[in-house]
Coordinates of C-alpha atoms and ligand atoms in Angstrom, one line a residue:
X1 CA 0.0 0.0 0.0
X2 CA 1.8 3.6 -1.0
X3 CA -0.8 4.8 1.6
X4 CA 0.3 2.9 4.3
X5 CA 4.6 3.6 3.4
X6 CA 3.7 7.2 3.8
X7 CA 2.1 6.7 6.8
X8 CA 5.2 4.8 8.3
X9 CA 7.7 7.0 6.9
X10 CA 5.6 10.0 9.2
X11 CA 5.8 8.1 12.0
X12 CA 9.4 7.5 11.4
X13 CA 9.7 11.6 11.3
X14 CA 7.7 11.5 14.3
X15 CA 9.9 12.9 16.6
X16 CA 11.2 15.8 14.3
X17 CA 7.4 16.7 13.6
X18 CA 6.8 17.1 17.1
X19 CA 10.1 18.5 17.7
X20 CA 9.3 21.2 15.8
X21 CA 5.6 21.5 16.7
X22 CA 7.3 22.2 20.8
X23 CA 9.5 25.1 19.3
X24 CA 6.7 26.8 18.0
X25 CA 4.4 26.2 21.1
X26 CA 7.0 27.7 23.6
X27 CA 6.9 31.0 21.5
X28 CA 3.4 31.7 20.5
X29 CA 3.0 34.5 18.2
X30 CA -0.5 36.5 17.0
X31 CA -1.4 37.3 13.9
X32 CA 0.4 39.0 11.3
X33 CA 3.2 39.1 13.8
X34 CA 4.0 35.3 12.9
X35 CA 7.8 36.2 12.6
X36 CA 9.8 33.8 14.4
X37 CA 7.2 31.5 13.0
X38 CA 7.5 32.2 9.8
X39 CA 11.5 31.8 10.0
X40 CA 11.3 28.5 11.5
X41 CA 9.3 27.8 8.7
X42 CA 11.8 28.9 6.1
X43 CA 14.8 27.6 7.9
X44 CA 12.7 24.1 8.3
X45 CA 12.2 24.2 4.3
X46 CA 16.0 25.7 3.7
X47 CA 17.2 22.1 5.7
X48 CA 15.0 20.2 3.1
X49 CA 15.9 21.6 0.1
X50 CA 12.6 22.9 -0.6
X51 CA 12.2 26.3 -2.8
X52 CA 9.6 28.9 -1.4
X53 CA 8.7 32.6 -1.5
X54 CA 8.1 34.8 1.7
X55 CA 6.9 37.9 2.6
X56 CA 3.2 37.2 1.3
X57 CA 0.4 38.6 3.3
X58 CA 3.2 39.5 5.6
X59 CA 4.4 36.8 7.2
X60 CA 3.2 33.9 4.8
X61 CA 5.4 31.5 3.2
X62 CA 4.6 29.7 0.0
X63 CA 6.6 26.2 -0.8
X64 CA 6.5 24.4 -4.1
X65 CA 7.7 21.0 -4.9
X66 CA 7.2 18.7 -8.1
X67 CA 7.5 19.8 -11.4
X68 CA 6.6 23.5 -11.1
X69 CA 3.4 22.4 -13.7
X70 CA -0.3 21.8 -13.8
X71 CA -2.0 20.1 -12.1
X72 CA -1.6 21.9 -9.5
X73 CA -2.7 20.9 -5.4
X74 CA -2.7 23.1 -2.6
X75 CA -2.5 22.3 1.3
X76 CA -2.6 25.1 4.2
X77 CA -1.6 25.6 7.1
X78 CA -2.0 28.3 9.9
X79 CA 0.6 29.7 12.2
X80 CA -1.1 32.3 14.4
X81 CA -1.9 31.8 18.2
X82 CA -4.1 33.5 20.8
X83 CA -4.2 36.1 23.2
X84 CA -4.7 33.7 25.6
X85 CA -2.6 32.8 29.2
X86 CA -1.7 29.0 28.7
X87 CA -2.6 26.7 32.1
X88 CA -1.3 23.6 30.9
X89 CA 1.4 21.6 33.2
X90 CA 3.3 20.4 29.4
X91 CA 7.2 21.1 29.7
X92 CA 7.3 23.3 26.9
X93 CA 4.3 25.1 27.7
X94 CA 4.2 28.9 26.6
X95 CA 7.4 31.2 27.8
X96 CA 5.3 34.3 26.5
X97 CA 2.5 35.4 29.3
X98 CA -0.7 35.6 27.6
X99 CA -0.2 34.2 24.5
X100 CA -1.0 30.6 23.6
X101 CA -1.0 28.0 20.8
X102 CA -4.8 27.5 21.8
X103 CA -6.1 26.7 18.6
X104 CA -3.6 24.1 17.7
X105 CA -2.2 26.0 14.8
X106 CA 1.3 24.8 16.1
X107 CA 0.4 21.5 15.0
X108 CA -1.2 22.5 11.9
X109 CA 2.5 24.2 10.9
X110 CA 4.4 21.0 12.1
X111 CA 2.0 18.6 10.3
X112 CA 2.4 20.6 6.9
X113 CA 6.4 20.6 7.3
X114 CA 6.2 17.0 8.2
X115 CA 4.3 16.5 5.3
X116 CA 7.2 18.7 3.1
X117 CA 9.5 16.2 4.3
X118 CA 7.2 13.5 3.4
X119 CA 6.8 15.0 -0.4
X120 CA 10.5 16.0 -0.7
X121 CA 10.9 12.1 0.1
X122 CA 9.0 11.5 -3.3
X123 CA 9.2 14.4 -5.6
X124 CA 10.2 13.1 -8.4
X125 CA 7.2 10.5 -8.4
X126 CA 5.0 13.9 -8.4
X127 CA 3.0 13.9 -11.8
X128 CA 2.5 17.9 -11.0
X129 CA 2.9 20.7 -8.6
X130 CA 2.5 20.8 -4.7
X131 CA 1.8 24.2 -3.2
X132 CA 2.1 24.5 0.6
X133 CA 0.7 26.9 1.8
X134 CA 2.3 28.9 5.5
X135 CA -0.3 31.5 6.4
X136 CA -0.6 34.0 8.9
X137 CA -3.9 35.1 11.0
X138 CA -6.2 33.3 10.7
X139 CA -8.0 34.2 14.4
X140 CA -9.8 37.2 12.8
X141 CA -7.3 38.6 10.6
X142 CA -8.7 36.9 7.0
X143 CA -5.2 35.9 6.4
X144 CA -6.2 33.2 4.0
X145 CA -7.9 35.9 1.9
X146 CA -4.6 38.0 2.1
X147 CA -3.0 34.9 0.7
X148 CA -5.3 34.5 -1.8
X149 CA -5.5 37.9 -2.7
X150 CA -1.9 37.8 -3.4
X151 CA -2.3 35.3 -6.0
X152 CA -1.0 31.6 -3.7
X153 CA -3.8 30.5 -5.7
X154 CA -2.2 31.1 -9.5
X155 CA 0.8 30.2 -11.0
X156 CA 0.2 27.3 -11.6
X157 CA -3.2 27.6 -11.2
X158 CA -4.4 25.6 -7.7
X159 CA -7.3 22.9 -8.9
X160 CA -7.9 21.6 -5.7
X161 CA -6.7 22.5 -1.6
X162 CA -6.8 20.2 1.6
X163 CA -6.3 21.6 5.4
X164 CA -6.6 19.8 8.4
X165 CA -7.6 21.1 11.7
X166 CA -7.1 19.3 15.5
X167 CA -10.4 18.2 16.8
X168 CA -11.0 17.3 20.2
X169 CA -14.2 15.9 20.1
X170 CA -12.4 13.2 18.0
X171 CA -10.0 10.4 19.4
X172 CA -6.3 10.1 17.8
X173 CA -6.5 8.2 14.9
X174 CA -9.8 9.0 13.4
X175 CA -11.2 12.2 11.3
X176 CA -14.4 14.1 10.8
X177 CA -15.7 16.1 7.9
X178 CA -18.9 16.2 5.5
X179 CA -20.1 17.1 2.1
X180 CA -21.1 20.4 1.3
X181 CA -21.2 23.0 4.9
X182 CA -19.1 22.4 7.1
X183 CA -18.3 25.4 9.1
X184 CA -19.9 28.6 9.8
X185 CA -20.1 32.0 8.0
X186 CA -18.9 34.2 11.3
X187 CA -18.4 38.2 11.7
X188 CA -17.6 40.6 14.6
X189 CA -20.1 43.0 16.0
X190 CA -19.8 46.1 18.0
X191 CA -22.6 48.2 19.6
X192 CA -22.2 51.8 21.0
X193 CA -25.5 53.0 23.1
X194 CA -24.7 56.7 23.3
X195 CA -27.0 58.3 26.3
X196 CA -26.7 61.2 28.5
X197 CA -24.8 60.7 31.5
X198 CA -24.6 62.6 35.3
X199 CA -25.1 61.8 38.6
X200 CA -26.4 58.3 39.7
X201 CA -29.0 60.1 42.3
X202 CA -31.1 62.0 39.7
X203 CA -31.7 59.7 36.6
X204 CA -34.3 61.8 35.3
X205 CA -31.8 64.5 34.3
X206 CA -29.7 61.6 32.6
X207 CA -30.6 59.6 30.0
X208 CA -28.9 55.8 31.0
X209 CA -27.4 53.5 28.5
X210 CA -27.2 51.3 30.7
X211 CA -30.2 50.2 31.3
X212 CA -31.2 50.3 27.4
X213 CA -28.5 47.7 26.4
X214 CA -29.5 45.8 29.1
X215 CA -33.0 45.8 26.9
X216 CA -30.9 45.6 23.8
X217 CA -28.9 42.3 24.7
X218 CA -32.2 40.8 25.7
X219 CA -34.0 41.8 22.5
X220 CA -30.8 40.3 20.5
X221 CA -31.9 37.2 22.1
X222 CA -35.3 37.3 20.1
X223 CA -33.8 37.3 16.6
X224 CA -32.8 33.4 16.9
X225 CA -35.9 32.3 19.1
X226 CA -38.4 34.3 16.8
X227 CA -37.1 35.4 13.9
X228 CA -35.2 32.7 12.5
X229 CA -36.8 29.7 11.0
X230 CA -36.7 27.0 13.3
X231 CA -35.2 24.8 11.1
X232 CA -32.2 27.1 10.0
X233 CA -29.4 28.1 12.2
X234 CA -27.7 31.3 13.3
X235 CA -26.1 32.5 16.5
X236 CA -26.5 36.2 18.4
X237 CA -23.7 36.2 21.0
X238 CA -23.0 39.2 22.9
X239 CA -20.0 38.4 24.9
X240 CA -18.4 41.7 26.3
X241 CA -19.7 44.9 27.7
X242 CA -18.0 48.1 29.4
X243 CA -19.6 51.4 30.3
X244 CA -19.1 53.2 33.7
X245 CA -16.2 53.6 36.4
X246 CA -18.0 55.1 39.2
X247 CA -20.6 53.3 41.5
X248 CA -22.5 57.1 41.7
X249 CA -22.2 58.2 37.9
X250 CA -24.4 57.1 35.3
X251 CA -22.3 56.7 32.1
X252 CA -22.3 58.9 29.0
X253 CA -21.9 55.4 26.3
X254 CA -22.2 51.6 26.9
X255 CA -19.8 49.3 24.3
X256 CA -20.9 46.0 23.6
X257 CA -19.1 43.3 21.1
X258 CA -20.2 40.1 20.0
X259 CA -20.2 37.3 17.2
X260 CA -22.9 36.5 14.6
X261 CA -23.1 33.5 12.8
X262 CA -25.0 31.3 10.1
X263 CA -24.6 28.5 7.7
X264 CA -24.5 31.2 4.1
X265 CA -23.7 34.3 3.7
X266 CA -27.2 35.8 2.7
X267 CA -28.3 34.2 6.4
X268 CA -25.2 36.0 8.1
X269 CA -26.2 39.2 6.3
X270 CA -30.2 38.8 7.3
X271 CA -29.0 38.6 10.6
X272 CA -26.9 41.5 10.6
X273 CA -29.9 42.9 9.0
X274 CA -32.1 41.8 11.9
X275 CA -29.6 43.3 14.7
X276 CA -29.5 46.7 13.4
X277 CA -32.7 47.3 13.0
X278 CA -33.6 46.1 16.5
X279 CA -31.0 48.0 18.0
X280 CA -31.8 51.2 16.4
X281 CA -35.4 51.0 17.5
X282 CA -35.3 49.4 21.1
X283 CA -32.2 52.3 21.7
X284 CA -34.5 54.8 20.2
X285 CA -37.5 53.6 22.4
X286 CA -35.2 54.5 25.5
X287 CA -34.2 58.2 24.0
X288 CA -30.7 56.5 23.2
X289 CA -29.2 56.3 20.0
X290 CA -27.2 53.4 19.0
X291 CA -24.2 52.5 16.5
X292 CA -23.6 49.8 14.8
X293 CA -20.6 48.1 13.4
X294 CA -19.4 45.2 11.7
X295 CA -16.1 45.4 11.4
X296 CA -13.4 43.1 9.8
X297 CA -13.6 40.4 7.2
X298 CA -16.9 38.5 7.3
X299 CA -15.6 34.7 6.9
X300 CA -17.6 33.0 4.7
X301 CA -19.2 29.4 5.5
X302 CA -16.3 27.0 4.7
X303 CA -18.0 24.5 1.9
X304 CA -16.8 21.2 1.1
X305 CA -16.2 19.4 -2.7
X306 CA -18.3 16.1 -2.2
X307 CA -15.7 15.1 -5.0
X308 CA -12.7 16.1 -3.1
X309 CA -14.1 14.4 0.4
X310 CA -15.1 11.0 -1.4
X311 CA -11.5 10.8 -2.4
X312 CA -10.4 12.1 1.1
X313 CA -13.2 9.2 2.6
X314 CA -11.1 6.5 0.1
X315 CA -7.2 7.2 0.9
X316 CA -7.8 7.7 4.6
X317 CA -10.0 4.5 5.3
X318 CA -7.3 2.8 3.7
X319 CA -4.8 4.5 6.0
X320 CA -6.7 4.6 9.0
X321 CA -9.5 2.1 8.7
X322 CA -13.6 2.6 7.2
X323 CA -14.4 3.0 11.3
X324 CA -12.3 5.6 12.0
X325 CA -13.6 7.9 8.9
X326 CA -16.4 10.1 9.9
X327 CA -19.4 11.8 9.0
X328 CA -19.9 14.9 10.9
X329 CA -22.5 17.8 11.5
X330 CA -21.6 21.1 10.7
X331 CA -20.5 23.5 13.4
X332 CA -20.7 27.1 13.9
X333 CA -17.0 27.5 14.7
X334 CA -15.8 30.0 11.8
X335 CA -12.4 29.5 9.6
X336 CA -10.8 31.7 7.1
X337 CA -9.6 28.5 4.8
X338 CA -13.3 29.6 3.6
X339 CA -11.2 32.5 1.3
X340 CA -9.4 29.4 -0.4
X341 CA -12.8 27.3 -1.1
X342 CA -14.8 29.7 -2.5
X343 CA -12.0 30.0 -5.3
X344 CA -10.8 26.1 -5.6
X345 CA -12.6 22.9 -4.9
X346 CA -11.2 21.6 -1.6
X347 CA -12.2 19.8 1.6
X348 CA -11.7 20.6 5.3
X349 CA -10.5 18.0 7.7
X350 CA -10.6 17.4 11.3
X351 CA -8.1 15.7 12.9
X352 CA -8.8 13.3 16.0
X353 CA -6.3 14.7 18.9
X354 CA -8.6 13.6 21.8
X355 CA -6.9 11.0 24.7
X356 CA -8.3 11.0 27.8
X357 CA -5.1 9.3 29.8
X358 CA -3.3 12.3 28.3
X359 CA -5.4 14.6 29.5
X360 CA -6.3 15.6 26.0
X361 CA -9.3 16.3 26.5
X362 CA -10.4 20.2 26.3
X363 CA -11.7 22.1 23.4
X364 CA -9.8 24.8 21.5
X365 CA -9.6 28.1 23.2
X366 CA -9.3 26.8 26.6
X367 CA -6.2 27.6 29.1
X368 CA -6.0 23.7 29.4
X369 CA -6.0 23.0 25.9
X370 CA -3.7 19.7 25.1
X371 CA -3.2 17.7 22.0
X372 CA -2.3 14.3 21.6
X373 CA 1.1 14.7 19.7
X374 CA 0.6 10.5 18.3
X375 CA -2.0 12.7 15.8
X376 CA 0.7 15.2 14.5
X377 CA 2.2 11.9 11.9
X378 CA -1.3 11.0 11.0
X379 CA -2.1 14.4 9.6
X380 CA 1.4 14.7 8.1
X381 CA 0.4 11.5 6.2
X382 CA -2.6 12.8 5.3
X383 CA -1.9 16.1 3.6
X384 CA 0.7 14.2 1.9
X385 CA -1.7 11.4 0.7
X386 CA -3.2 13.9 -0.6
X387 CA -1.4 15.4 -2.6
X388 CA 0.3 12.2 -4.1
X389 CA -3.5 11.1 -4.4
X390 CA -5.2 14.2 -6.2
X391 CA -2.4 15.0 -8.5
X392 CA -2.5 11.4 -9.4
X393 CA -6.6 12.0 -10.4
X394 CA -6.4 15.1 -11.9
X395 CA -2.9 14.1 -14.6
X396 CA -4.9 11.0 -15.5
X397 CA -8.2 12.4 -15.9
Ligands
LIG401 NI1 -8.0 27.3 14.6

């Protein structure tokens, strides 16, 4: 089986893939400041003998192996990490107070250099051209549509791109994904209530924002539970407020920011819809006037080939077994490899990393956050399966 030498061969690079994945979690970096990252990347591909161009959407690095013709295959990885203070007891836990490799993007940039090594292994077996694909931010900072943007997507011209992402909800050794959907179009929000503030002892001079997003938060609630079709989905999550500093004065403006989310892009836009005009009118009920932002790069619902996941299904139920191949609903967890999909047919993996004796067993974004590192070969395999697999399709087709 060529699937199953690939998959040894990772495993035999086991330790230098999680070598490297424990450099880059000791020194988390956020996005579009990805430099140390981004060199380890470079020096990594230097040591292999692997051509690449930097600088792209900043700190992106783009590698190409095989014969520098079509086809043409993509796979992506992220390097960014979180704003988050890591509480794991791991030996080479974060040395940077609050900052953390939370989301497993570490892993993601390990696997896709274990996977160079994999490729470089085989390159002249290559009927085409492999593009890997280093990018930066992609916690909020749509660095996947920089990248794209910038054209990682021509030149050869990318037919079809793979990414993996660590799962917890899934044991080591299997993987998740699904035709069609499979995560969720997500954007920021940001609400200013603008009253009229003064002293806390004579409200009626003052008028109290306060209060009104108090009414406004609870009104958001309303959109989902009323508005919505039962049978779609969306989310309506406020999830920070600030207004005031002293216990006797009533504020002048309230700031509130949240996340909206739904399963297309016209949903995601009804709803944004739906939130300004309630705002507006349940602020203007209370004398208040309201503003209303959406700022940043809306990431669009990240859609899955049913092609590119049947062939996906094949090469890793040979690798990993039928069992251990999965099914799964979508979620309404956002990702900016969306920017890359709505361009190229591709297919959106996640990677089993749960492994309860290791403690593996919180979700991304959490303090405690641990991956099982017997994963980081499998996905290594896996991107490079396929590669070798889809280049293979696409020359004979
Ligand atoms: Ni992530």
């Amino acid at each position: 089986m060529p699937y199953q030498q690939i998959l040894a061969d990772a495993r035999s690079h086991s330790n230098w893939i999680v070598d490297i994945r424990r450099q880059l979690h000791r020194f988390p970096e956020l996005m579009y400041e990805e430099v140390m990252t981004s060199q380890l990347v470079r020096d990594t591909l230097d040591e292999l003998g692997i051509s690449y161009q930097s600088g792209i959407a900043e700190t992106g690095v783009v590698a190409t192996l095989g014969t520098g013709e079509s086809p043409c295959v993509a796979l992506r990885a992220d390097m960014d990490a979180l704003p988050i203070h890591e509480e794991t007891d791991v030996p080479f836990r974060s040395e940077v107070d609050g900052k953390m490799h939370a989301c497993g993007h570490d892993c993601h940039t390990a696997m896709l250099l274990g996977a160079a090594k994999l490729l470089r292994e085989r390159e002249s077996e290559l009927p085409g051209t492999v593009k890997l694909l280093f990018q930066p931010a992609e916690e909020g900072g749509a660095g996947g549509k920089r990248m794209r943007d910038e054209g990682v997507l021509e030149n050869p011209t990318v037919e079809r791109i793979f990414g993996l992402h660590v799962w917890p909800p899934l044991p080591t050794g299997t993987i998740g994904s699904r035709t069609g959907t499979f995560l969720a179009a997500a954007g920021e929000l940001k609400i200013t209530i603008h009253g009229k503030g003064g002293h806390a002892a004579k409200p009626h001079y003052c008028i109290d924002p306060v209060v009104t997003s108090a009414k406004v938060i609870t009104e958001l609630q309303t959109i989902i539970s009323r508005n919505l079709d039962p049978l779609d989905s969306g989310v309506v999550s406020i999830t920070a407020i600030h207004g005031g500093e002293a216990y006797n004065v009533i504020p002048e403006t309230v700031q509130m920011s949240g996340t909206i989310r739904a399963l297309t892009m016209e949903r995601l836009h009804w709803l944004q819809d739906r939130v300004r005009s309630l705002t507006t009118h349940v602020a203007a009920a209370n004398d208040c006037t309201a503003t209303i932002e959406f700022p940043g790069h809306a990431y669009p619902p990240t859609v899955n080939d049913g092609n590119v996941w049947g062939s996906v299904q094949d090469f890793a139920g040979e690798l990993l077994g039928r069992d251990a191949v999965h099914e799964v609903p979508p979620v309404m967890g956002g990702e900016d490899f969306a920017f890359y999909t709505e361009q190229v047919p591709g297919c959106f993996v996640a990677l089993g990393i749960r492994n309860e004796e290791a403690g593996c067993t919180h979700n991304v974004h959490h303090p405690l956050f641990k991956v099982d590192e017997d994963a980081l070969p499998i996905g290594s395999a896996l991107h490079a399966c396929f590669a070798v697999q889809t280049l293979r399709n696409l020359s004979e087709a």
